[in-house]
Short mmCIF file of C-alpha atoms in Angstrom, two decimals:
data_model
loop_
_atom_site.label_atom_id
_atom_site.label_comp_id
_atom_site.label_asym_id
_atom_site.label_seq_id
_atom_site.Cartn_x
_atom_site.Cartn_y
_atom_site.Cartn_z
CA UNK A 1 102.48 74.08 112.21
CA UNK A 2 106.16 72.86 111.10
CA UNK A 3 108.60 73.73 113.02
CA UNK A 4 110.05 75.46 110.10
CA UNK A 5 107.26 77.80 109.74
CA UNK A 6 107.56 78.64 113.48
CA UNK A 7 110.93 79.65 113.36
CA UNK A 8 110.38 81.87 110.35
CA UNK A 9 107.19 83.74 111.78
CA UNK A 10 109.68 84.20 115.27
CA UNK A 11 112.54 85.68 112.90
CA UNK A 12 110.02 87.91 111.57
CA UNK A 13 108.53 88.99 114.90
CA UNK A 14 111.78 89.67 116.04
CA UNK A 15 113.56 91.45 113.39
CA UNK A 16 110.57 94.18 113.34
CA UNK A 17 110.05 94.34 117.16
CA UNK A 18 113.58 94.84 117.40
CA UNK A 19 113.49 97.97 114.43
CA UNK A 20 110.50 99.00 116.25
CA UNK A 21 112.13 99.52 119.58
CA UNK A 22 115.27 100.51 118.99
CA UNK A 23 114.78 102.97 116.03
CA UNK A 24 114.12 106.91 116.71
CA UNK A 25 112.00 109.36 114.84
CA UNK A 26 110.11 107.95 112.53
CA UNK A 27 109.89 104.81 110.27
CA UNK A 28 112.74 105.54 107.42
CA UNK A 29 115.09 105.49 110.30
CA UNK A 30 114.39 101.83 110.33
CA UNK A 31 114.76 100.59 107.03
CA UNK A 32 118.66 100.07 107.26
CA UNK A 33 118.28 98.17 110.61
CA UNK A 34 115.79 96.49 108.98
CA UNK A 35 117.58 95.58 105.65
CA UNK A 36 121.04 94.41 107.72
CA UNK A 37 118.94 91.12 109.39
CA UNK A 38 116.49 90.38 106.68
CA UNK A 39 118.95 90.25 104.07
CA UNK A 40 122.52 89.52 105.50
CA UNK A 41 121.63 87.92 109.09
CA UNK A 42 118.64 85.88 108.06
CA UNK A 43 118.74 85.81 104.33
CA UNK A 44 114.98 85.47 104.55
CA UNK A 45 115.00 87.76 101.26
CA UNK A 46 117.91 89.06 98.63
CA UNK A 47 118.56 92.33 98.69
CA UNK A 48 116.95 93.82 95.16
CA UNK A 49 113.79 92.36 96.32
CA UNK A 50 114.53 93.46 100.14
CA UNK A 51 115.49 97.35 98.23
CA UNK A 52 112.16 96.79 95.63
CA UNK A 53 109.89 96.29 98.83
CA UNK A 54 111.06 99.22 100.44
CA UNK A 55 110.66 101.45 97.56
CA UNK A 56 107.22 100.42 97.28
CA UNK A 57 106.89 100.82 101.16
CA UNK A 58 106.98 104.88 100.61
CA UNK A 59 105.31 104.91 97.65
CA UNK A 60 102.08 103.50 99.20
CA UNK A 61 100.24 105.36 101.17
CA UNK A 62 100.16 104.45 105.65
CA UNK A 63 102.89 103.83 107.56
CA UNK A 64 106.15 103.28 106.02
CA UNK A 65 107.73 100.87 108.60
CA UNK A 66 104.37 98.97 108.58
CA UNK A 67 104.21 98.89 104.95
CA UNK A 68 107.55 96.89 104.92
CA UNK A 69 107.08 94.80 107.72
CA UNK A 70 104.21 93.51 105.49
CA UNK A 71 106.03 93.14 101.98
CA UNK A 72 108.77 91.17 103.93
CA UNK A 73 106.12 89.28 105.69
CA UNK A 74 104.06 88.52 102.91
CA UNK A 75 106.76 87.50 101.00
CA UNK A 76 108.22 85.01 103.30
CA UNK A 77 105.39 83.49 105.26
CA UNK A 78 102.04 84.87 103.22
CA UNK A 79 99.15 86.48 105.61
CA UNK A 80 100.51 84.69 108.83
CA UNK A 81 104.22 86.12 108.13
CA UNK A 82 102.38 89.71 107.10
CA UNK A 83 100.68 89.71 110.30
CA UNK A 84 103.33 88.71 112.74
CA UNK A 85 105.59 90.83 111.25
CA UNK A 86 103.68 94.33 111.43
CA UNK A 87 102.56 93.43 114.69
CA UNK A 88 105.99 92.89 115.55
CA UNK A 89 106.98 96.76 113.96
CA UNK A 90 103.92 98.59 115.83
CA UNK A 91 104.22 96.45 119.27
CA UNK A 92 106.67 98.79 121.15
CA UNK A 93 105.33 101.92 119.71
CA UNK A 94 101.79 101.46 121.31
CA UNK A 95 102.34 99.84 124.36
CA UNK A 96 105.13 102.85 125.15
CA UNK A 97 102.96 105.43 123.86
CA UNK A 98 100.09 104.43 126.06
CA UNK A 99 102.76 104.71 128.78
CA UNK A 100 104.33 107.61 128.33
CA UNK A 101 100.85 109.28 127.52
CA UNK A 102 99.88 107.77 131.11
CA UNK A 103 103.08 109.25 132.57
CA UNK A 104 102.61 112.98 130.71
CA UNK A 105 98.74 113.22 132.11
CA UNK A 106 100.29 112.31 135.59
CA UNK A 107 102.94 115.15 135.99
CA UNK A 108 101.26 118.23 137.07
CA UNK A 109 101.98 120.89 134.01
CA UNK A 110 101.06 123.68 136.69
CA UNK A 111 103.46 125.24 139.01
CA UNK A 112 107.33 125.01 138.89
CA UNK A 113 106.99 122.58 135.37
CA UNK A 114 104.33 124.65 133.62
CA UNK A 115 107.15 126.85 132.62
CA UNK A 116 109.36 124.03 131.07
CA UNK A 117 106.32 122.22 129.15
CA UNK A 118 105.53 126.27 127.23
CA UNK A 119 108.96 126.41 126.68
CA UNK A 120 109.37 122.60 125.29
CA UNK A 121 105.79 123.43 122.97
CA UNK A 122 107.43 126.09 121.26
CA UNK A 123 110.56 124.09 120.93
CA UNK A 124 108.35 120.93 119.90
CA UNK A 125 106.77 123.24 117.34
CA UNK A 126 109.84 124.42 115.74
CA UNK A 127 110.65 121.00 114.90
CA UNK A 128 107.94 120.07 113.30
CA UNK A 129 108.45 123.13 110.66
CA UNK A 130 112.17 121.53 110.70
CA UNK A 131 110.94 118.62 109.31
CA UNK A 132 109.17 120.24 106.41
CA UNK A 133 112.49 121.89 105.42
CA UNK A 134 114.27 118.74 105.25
CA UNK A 135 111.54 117.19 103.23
CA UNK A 136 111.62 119.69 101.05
CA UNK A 137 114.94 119.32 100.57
CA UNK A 138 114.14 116.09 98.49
CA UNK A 139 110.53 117.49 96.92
CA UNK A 140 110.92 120.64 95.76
CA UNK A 141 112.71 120.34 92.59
CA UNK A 142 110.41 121.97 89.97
CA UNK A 143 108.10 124.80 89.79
CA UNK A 144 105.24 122.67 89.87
CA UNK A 145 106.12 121.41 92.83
CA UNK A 146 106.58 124.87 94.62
CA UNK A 147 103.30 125.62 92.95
CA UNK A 148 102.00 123.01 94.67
CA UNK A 149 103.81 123.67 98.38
CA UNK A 150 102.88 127.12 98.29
CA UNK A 151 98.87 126.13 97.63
CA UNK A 152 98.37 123.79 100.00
CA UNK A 153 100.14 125.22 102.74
CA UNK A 154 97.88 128.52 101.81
CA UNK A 155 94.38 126.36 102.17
CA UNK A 156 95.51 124.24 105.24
CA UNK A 157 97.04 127.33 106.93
CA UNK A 158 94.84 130.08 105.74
CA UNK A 159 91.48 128.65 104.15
CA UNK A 160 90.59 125.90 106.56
CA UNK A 161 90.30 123.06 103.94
CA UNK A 162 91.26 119.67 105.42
CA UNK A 163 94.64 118.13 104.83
CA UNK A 164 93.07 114.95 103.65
CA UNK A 165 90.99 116.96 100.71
CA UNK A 166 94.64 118.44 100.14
CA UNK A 167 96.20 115.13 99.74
CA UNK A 168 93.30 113.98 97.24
CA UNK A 169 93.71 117.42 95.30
CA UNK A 170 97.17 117.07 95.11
CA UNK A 171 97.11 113.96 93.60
CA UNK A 172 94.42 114.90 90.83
CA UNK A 173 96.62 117.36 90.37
CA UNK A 174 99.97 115.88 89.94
CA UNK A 175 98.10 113.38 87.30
CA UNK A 176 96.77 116.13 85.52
CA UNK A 177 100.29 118.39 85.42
CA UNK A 178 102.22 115.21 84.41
CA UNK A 179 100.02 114.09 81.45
CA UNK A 180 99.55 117.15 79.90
CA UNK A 181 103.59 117.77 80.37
CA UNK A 182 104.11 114.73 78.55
CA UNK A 183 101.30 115.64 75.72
CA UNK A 184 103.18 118.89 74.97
CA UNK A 185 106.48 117.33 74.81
CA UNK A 186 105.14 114.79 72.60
CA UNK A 187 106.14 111.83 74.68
CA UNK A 188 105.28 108.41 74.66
CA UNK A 189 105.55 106.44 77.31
CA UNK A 190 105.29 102.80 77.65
CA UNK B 1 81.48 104.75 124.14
CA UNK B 2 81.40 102.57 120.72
CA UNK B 3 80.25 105.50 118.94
CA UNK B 4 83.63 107.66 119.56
CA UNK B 5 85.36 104.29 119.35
CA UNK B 6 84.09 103.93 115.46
CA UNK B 7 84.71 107.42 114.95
CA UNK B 8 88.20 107.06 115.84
CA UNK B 9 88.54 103.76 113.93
CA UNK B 10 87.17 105.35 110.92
CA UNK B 11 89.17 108.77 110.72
CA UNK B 12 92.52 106.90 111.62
CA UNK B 13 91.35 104.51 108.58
CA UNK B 14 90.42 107.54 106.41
CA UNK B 15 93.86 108.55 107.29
CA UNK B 16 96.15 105.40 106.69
CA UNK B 17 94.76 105.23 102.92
CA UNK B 18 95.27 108.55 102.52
CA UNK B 19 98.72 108.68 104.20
CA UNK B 20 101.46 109.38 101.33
CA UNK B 21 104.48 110.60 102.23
CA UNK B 22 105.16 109.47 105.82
CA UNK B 23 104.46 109.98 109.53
CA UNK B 24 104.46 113.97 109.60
CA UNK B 25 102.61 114.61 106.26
CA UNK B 26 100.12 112.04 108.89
CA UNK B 27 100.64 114.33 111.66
CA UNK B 28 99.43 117.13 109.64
CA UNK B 29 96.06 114.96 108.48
CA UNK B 30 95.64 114.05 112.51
CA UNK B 31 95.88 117.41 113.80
CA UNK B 32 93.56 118.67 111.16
CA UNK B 33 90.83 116.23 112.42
CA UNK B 34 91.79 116.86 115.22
CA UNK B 35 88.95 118.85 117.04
CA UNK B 36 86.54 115.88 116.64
CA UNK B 37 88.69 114.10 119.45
CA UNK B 38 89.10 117.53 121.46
CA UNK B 39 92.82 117.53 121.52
CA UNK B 40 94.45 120.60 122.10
CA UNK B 41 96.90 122.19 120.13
CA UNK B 42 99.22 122.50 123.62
CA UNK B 43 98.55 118.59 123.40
CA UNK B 44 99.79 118.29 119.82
CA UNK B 45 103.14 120.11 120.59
CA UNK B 46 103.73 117.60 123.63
CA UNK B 47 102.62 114.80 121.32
CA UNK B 48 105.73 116.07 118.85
CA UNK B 49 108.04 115.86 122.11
CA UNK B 50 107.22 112.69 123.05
CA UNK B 51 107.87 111.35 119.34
CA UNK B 52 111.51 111.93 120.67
CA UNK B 53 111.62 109.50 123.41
CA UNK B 54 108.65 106.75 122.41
CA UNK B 55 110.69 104.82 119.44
CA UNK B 56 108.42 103.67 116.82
CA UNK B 57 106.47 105.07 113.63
CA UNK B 58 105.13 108.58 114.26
CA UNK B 59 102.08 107.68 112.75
CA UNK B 60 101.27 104.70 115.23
CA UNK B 61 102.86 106.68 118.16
CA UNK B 62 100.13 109.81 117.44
CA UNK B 63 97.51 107.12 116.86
CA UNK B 64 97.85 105.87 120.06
CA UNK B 65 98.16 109.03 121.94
CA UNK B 66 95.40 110.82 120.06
CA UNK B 67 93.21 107.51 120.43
CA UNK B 68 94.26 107.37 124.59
CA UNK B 69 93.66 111.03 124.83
CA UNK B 70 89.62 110.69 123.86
CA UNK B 71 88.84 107.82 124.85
CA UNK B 72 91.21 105.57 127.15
CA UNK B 73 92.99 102.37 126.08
CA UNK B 74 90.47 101.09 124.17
CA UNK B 75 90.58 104.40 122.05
CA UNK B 76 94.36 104.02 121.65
CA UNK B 77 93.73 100.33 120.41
CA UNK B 78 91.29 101.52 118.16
CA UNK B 79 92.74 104.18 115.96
CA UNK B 80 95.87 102.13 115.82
CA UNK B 81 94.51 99.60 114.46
CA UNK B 82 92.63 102.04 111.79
CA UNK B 83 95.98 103.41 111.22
CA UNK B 84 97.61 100.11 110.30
CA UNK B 85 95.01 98.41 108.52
CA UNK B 86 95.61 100.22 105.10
CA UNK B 87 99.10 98.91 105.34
CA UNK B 88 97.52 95.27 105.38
CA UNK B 89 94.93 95.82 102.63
CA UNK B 90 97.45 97.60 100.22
CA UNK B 91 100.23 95.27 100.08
CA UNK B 92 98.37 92.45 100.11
CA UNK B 93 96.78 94.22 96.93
CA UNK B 94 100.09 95.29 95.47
CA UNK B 95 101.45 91.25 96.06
CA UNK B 96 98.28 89.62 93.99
CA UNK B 97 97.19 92.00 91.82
CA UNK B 98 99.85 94.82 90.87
CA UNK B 99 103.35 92.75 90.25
CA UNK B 100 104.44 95.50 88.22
CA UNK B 101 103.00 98.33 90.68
CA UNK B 102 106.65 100.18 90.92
CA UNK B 103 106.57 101.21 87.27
CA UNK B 104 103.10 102.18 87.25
CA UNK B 105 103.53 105.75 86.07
CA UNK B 106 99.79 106.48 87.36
CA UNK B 107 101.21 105.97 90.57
CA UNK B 108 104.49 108.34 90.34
CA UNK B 109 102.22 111.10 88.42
CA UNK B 110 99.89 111.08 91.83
CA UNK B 111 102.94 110.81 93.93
CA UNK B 112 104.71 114.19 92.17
CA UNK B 113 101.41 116.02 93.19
CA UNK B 114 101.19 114.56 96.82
CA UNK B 115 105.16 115.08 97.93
CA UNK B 116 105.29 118.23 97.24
CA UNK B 117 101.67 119.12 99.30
CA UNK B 118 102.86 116.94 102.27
CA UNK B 119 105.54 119.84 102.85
CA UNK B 120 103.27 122.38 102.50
CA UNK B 121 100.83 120.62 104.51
CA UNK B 122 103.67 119.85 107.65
CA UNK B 123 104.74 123.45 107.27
CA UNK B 124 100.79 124.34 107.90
CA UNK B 125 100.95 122.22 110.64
CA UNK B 126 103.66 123.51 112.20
CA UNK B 127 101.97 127.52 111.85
CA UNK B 128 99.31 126.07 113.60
CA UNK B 129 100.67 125.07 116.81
CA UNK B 130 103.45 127.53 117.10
CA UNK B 131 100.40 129.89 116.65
CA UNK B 132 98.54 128.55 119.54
CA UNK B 133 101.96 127.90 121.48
CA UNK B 134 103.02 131.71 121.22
CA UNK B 135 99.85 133.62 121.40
CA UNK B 136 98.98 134.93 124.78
CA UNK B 137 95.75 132.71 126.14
CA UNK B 138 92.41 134.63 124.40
CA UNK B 139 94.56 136.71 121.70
CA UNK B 140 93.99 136.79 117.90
CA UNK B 141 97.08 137.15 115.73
CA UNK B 142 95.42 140.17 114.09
CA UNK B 143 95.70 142.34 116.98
CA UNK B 144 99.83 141.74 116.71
CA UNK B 145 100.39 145.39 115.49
CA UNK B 146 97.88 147.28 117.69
CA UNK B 147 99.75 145.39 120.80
CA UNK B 148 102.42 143.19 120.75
CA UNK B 149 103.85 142.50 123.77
CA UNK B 150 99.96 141.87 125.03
CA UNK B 151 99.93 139.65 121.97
CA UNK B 152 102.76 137.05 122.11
CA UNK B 153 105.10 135.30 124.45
CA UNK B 154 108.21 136.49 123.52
CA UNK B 155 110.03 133.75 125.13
CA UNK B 156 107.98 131.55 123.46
CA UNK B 157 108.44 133.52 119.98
CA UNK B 158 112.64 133.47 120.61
CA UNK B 159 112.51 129.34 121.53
CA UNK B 160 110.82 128.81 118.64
CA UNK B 161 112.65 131.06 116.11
CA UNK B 162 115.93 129.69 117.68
CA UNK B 163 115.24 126.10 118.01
CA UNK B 164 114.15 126.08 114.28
CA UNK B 165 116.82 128.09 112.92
CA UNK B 166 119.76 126.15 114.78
CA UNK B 167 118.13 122.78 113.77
CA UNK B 168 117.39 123.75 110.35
CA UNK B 169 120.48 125.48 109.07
CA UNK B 170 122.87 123.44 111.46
CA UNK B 171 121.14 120.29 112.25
CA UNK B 172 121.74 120.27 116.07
CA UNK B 173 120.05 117.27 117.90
CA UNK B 174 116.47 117.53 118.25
CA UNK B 175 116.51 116.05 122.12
CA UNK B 176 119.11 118.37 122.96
CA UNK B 177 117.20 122.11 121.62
CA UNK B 178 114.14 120.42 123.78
CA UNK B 179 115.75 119.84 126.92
CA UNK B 180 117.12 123.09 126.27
CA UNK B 181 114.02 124.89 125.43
CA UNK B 182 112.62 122.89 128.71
CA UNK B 183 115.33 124.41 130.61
CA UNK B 184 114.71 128.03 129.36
CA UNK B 185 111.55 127.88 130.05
CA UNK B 186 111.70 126.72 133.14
CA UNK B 187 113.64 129.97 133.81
CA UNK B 188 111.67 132.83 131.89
CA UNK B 189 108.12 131.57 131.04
CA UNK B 190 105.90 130.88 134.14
#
């Protein structure tokens, strides 16, 4: 291997173990971490194709911060780069999580604590409706979409259909809608 | 032992392709297979808490909890590595084959389908385990009008109510409600 090669696939490694560690609450909160060393520190990419990579990173489906780590990756070094550099994004994440999963099974949740994990549940639970506000913030600009809120939280919640058959309806469904939209307004798109 | 190892591989794969919209649209996918790996839905909340403190993707931290939960290390390996594998197929895909994969209006028309059910699917998610956090142990949310205080923790019921409403409408940090909540009910809930 070059030298030159080495010292790209490090870069890589680096930039994403770094976003991976030091980056809270999910992977969007590391795409402007991200973006300040790949584009301005590095230069290993421009930023339209750095901005075009990350767009596409959310539009795929899996993990967003992995998704990027790969683009950039790919893009620079081919498989190798793609490799190194979602290893680099997911590194800190699993061997902490195997820690701290370790360390939660350890501390007895009887007794004096039991009291403070109920109490931290309900909290914990809260949040995770708090996070379906503030995505809906961004999603739920039509009546379609509502539409399509409303039903799936009714058949997850409710009707015991799995959220992956949601996901698959949803998209059917969002094809469908969007077609015959554009049929009736006499569209045509290139 | 390689049997619930494949099965893990296999849903967290199942899960990675279908994962649109990020790590809690994910969450809501994991926790609805989630009775195949027998984790609770007391274990989901803390899984949600320790998202807090472990940095990383949520998808690849509840990967490798869920995975260490079942079945030890190797289970954490495992369904991370399901989890992240989509990431590698897709973009190496999108980079050969799809160059002009971001105006692919197949791809939005799925996408304006999908968005909108990932809220409705996290809000389903988060009904779920506030359910099981603030029902009494053996209770049924039916019998809530016959008897509710023999029904629901209302300590539970008030962190969860508050904790949502103060991080929803005024976006106060997320650590800070839980170490509250932790310290409230530490107090009131034994």
């Amino acid at each position: 291997m070059k030298k030159k090669d080495a010292v790209i696939l490090w870069r890589l490694f680096y930039i994403f173990f770094k976003a991976g560690t030091f980056t809270f609450a999910g992977g969007l909160a590391m795409l402007p971490v991200i973006e300040k060393d790949i584009v301005e520190k590095y230069k290993i990419l421009d930023k339209d194709s750095f901005m075009e990579y990350a767009t596409l990173s959310q539009t795929l489906p899996g993990v967003i911060a992995l998704n990027c780590a790969s683009f950039v990756g790919y893009s620079a070094a081919g498989i190798i780069g793609m490799l190194v550099a979602g290893l680099g994004a997911v590194f800190s994440s699993f061997v902490l999580m195997v820690v701290a999963t370790i360390l939660l099974q350890r501390v007895a949740q009887e007794g004096a604590l039991a009291g403070a994990f109920r109490g931290i549940r309900a909290a914990s639970s809260a949040l995770i409706l708090s996070a379906a506000f503030s995505l809906g913030r961004y999603n739920l600009k039509s009546r379609f979409a509502v539409i399509v809120m409303i039903s799936a939280f009714m058949m997850v919640a409710f009707g015991q259909v799995s959220a992956l058959f949601v996901v698959i309806m949803a998209g059917v469904a969002g094809y469908i809608y969007q077609n015959v939209k554009n049929k009736i307004r006499g569209d045509k798109r290139i | 032992m390689i049997t619930e190892l494949m099965e893990l591989f296999l849903s967290f794969l199942k899960i990675g392709f279908a994962g649109f919209g990020g790590g809690y649209a994910m969450l809501s996918m994991i926790l609805s297979e989630s009775h195949k790996f027998g984790i609770t839905l007391e274990q989901f909340a803390d899984l949600n808490a320790l998202d807090m403190i472990v940095p990383g993707p949520i998808a690849i931290n509840a990967a490798t909890y869920v995975g260490y939960l079942s079945e030890g290390f190797w289970g954490a390996l495992f369904a991370t590595v399901g989890v992240s594998l989509p990431s590698f197929i897709l973009v190496v895909l999108v980079m050969r084959f799809f160059s002009r994969y971001r105006e692919s209006h197949l791809v939005n028309d799925i996408l304006s389908g999908i968005k909108p059910a990932a809220v409705g699917l996290i809000a389903a998610a988060a009904l779920t385990i506030a359910l099981g956090i603030i029902l009494l142990p053996g209770q049924q949310i039916s019998n809530l009008f016959s008897d509710p205080l023999g029904t629901v923790s209302f300590v539970s019921l008030i962190i969860f109510v508050v904790t949502a409403f103060l991080n929803i409408k005024f976006d106060l940090n997320p650590i800070l409600l839980t170490l509250i909540a932790g310290i409230v009910g530490t107090i009131c809930l034994k």
